[in-house]
mmCIF file of C-alpha atoms in Angstrom:
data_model
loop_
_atom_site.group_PDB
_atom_site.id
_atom_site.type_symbol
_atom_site.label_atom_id
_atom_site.label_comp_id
_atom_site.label_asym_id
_atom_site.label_seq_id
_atom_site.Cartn_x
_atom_site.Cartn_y
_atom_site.Cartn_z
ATOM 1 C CA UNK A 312 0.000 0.000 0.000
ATOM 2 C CA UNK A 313 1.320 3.025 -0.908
ATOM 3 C CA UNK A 314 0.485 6.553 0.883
ATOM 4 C CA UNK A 315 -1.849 7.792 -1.509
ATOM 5 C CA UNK A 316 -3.354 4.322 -1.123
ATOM 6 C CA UNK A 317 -3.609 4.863 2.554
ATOM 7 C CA UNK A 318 -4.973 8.024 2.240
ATOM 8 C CA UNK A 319 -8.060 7.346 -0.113
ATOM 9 C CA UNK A 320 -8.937 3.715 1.313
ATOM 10 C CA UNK A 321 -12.002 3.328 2.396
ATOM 11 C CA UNK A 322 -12.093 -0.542 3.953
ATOM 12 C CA UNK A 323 -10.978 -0.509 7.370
ATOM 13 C CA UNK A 324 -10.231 -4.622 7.090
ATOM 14 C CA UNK A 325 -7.351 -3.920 4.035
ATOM 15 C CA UNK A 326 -6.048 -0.780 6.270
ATOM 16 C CA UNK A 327 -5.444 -2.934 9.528
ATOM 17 C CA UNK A 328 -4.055 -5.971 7.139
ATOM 18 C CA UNK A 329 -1.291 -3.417 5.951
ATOM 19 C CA UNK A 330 -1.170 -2.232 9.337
ATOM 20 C CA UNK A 331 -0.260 -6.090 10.676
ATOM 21 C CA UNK A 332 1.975 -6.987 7.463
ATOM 22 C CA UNK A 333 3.976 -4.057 7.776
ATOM 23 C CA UNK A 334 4.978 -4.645 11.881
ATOM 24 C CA UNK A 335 2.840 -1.371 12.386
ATOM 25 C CA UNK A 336 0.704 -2.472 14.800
ATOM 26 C CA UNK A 337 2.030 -3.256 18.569
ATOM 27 C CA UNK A 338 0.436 -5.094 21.486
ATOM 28 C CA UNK A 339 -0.819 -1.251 23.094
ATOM 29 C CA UNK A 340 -2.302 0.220 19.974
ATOM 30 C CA UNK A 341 -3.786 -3.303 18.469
ATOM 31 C CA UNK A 342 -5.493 -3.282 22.339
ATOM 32 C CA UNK A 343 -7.029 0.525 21.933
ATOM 33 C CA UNK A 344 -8.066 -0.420 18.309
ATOM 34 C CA UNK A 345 -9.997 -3.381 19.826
ATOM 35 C CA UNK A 346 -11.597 -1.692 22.761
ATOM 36 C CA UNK A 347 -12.715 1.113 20.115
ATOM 37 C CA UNK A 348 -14.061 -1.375 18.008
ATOM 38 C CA UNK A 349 -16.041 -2.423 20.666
ATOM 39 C CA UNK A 350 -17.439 0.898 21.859
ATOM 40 C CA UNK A 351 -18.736 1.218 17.724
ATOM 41 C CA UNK A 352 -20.709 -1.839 18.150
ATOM 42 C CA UNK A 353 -24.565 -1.482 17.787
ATOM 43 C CA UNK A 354 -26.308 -2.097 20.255
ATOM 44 C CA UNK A 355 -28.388 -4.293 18.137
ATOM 45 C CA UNK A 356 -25.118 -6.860 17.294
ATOM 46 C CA UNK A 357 -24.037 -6.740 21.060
ATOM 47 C CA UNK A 358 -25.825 -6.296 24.227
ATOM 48 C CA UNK A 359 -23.614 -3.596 25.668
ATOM 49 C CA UNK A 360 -20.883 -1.754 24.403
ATOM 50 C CA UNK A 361 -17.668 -2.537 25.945
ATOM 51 C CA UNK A 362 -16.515 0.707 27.523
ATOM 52 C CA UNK A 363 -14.151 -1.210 30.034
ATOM 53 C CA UNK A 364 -12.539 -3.291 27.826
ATOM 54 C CA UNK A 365 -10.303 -0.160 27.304
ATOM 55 C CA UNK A 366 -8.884 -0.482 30.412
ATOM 56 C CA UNK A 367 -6.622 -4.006 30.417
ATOM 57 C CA UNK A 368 -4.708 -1.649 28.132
ATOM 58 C CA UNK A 369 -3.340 0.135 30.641
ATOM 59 C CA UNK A 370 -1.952 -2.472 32.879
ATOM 60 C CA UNK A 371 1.361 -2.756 32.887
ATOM 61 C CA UNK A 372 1.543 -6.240 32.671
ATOM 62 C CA UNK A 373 -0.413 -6.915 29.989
ATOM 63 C CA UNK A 374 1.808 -4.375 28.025
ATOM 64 C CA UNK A 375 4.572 -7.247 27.495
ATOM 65 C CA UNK A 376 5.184 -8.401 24.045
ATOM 66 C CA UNK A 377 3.110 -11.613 23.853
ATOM 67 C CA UNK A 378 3.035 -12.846 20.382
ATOM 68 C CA UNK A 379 0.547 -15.835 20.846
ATOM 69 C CA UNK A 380 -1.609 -12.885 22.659
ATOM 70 C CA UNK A 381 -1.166 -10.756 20.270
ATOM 71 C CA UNK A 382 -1.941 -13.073 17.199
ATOM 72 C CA UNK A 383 -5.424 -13.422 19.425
ATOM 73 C CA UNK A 384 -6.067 -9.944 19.721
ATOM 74 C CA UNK A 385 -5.633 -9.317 16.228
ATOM 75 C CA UNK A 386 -8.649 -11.506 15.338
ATOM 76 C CA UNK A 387 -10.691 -9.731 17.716
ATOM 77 C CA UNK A 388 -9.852 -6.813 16.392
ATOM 78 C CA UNK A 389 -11.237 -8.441 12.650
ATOM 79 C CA UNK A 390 -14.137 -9.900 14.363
ATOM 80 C CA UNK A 391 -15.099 -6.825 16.040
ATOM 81 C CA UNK A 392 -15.081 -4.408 12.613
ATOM 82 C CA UNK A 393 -17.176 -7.513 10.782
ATOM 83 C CA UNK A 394 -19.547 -6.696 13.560
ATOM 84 C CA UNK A 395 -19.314 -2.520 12.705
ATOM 85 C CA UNK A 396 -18.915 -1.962 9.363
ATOM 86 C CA UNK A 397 -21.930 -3.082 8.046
ATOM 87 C CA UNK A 398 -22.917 -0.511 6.742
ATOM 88 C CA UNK A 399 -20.963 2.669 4.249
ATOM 89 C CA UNK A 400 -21.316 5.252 7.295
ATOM 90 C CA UNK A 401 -20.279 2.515 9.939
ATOM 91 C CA UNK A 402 -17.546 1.787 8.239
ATOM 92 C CA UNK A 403 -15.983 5.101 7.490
ATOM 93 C CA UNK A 404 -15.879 5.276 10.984
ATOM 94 C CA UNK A 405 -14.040 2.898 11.218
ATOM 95 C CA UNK A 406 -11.791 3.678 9.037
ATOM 96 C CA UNK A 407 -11.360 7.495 10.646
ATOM 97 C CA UNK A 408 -10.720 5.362 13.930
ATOM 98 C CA UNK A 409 -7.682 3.987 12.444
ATOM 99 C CA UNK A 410 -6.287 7.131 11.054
ATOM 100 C CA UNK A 411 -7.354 8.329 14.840
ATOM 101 C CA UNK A 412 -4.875 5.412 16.744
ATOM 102 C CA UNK A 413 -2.105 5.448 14.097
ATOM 103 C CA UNK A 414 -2.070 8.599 11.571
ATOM 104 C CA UNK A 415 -0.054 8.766 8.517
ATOM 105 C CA UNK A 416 2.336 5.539 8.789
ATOM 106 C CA UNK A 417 3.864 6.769 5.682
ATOM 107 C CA UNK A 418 4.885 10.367 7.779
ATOM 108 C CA UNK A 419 6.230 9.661 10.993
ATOM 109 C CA UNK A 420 5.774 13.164 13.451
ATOM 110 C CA UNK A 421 8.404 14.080 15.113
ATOM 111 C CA UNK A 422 7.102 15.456 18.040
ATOM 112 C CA UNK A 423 9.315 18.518 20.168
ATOM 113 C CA UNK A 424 9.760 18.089 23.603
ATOM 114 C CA UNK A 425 9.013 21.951 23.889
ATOM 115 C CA UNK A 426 5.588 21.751 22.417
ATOM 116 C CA UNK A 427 4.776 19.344 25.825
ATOM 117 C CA UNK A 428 4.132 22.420 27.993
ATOM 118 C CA UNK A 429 1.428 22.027 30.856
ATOM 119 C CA UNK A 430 -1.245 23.378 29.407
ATOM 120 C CA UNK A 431 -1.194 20.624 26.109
ATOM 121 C CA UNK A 432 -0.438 17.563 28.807
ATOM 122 C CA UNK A 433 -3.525 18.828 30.894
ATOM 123 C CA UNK A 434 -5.841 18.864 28.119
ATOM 124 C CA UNK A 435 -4.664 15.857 26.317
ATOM 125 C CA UNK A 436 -5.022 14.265 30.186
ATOM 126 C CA UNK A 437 -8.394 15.719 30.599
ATOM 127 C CA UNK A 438 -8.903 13.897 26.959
ATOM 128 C CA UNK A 439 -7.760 11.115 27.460
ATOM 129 C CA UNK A 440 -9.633 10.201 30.955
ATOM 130 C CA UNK A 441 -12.942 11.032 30.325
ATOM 131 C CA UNK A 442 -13.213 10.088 26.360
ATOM 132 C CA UNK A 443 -14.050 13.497 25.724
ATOM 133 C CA UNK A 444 -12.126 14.859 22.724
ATOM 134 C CA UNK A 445 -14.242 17.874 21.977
ATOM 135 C CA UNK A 446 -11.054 20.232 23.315
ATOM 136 C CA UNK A 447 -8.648 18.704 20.277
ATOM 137 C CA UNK A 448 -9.593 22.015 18.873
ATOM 138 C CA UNK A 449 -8.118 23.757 22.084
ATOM 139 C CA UNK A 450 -5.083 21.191 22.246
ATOM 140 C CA UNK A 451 -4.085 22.112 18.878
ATOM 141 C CA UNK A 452 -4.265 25.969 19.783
ATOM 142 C CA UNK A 453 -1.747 25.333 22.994
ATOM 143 C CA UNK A 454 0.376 23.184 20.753
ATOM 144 C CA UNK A 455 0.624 26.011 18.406
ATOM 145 C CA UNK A 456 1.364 28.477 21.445
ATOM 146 C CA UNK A 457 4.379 26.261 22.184
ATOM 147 C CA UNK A 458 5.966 26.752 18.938
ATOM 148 C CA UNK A 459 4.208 23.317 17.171
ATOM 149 C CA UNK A 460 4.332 23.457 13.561
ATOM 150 C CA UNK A 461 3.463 20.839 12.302
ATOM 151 C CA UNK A 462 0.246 20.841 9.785
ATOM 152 C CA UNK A 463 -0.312 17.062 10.632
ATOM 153 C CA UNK A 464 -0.438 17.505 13.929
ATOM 154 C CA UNK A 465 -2.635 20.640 13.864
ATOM 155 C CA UNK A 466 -4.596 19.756 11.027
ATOM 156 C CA UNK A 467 -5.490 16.387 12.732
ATOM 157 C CA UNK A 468 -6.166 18.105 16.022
ATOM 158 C CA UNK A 469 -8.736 20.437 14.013
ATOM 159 C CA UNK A 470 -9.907 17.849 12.200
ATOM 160 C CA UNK A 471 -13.732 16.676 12.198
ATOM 161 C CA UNK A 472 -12.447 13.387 13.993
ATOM 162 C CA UNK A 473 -14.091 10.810 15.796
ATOM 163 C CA UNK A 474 -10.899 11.287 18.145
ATOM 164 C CA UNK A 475 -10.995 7.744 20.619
ATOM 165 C CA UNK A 476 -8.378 6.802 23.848
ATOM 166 C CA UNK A 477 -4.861 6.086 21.620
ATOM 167 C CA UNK A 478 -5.196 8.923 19.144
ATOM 168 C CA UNK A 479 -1.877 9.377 18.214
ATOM 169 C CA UNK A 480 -1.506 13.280 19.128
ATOM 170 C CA UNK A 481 -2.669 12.749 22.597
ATOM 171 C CA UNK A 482 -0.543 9.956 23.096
ATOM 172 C CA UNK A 483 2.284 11.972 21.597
ATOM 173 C CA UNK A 484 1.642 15.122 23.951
ATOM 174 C CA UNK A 485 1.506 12.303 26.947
ATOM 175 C CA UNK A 486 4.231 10.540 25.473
ATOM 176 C CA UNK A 487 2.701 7.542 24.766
ATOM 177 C CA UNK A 488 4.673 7.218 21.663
#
């Protein structure tokens, strides 16, 4: 897949096959993909959405690189976007989710330490804890205050979204990354 491939796909399954041929995808991001997948079930495919399943993500010990656990997760993952996309709209979402969790692979950010003042790591915090993302327009502003210059950071912050826990500016401003 080329960038301008990338850029114009449309089917979230061929996106996260790249993603997984490519060694892209690690054990933290393949888990936030999942639990976001979950959250864009309907509720008439699943019961309940799976807000929680976010957090195993952040325990530490289930951050170790577990190939066999891994391999797992990443049907999950393909199990749980059968489930959304079945539909055009449904599935643009989650294809935006994607772009969301791992941007441009084809333009690595390099991210200054300088742009990580206190006001950016608050609201990315405040972001990130509560699964609110509505300030990304605000985030981008106080990147841009601390010398960021970067159109794919700002553009993406600006952006129309959805923005999930694991977008790849917050993480980068909490250094996640």
């Amino acid at each position: 897949m080329t960038e301008a491939e990338w850029l114009a796909c449309e089917d979230p399954r061929a996106m996260f096959h790249w993603l997984r041929m490519n060694g892209t995808l690690n054990r933290p991001r393949l888990g936030l993909l999942f639990a976001a997948c979950c959250d864009l079930i309907p509720h008439s495919v699943a019961e309940q959405p799976a807000p929680g399943a976010v957090h195993w993500t952040d325990n530490e010990y289930d951050q170790a690189p577990l190939s066999d656990a891994q391999f797992q997760l990443s049907g999950a993952v393909v199990e749980a976007m059968r489930a959304i996309a079945t539909s055009d709209i449904q599935q643009a979402v989650t294809v935006a989710v994607l772009r969301d969790i791992f941007g441009n692979p084809f333009r690595p950010v390099t991210f200054s330490p300088s742009w990580r003042t206190s006001t950016a790591v608050t609201l990315a915090a405040q972001m990130y804890e509560s699964r609110d993302f509505s300030a990304m327009p605000i985030l981008a502003d106080a990147l841009q205050d601390a010398g960021c210059d970067s159109a794919d950071v700002l553009d993406h912050c600006r952006g129309p979204g959805p923005h999930v826990r694991g977008c790849w500016v917050v993480d980068l401003v909490l250094g996640k990354e």
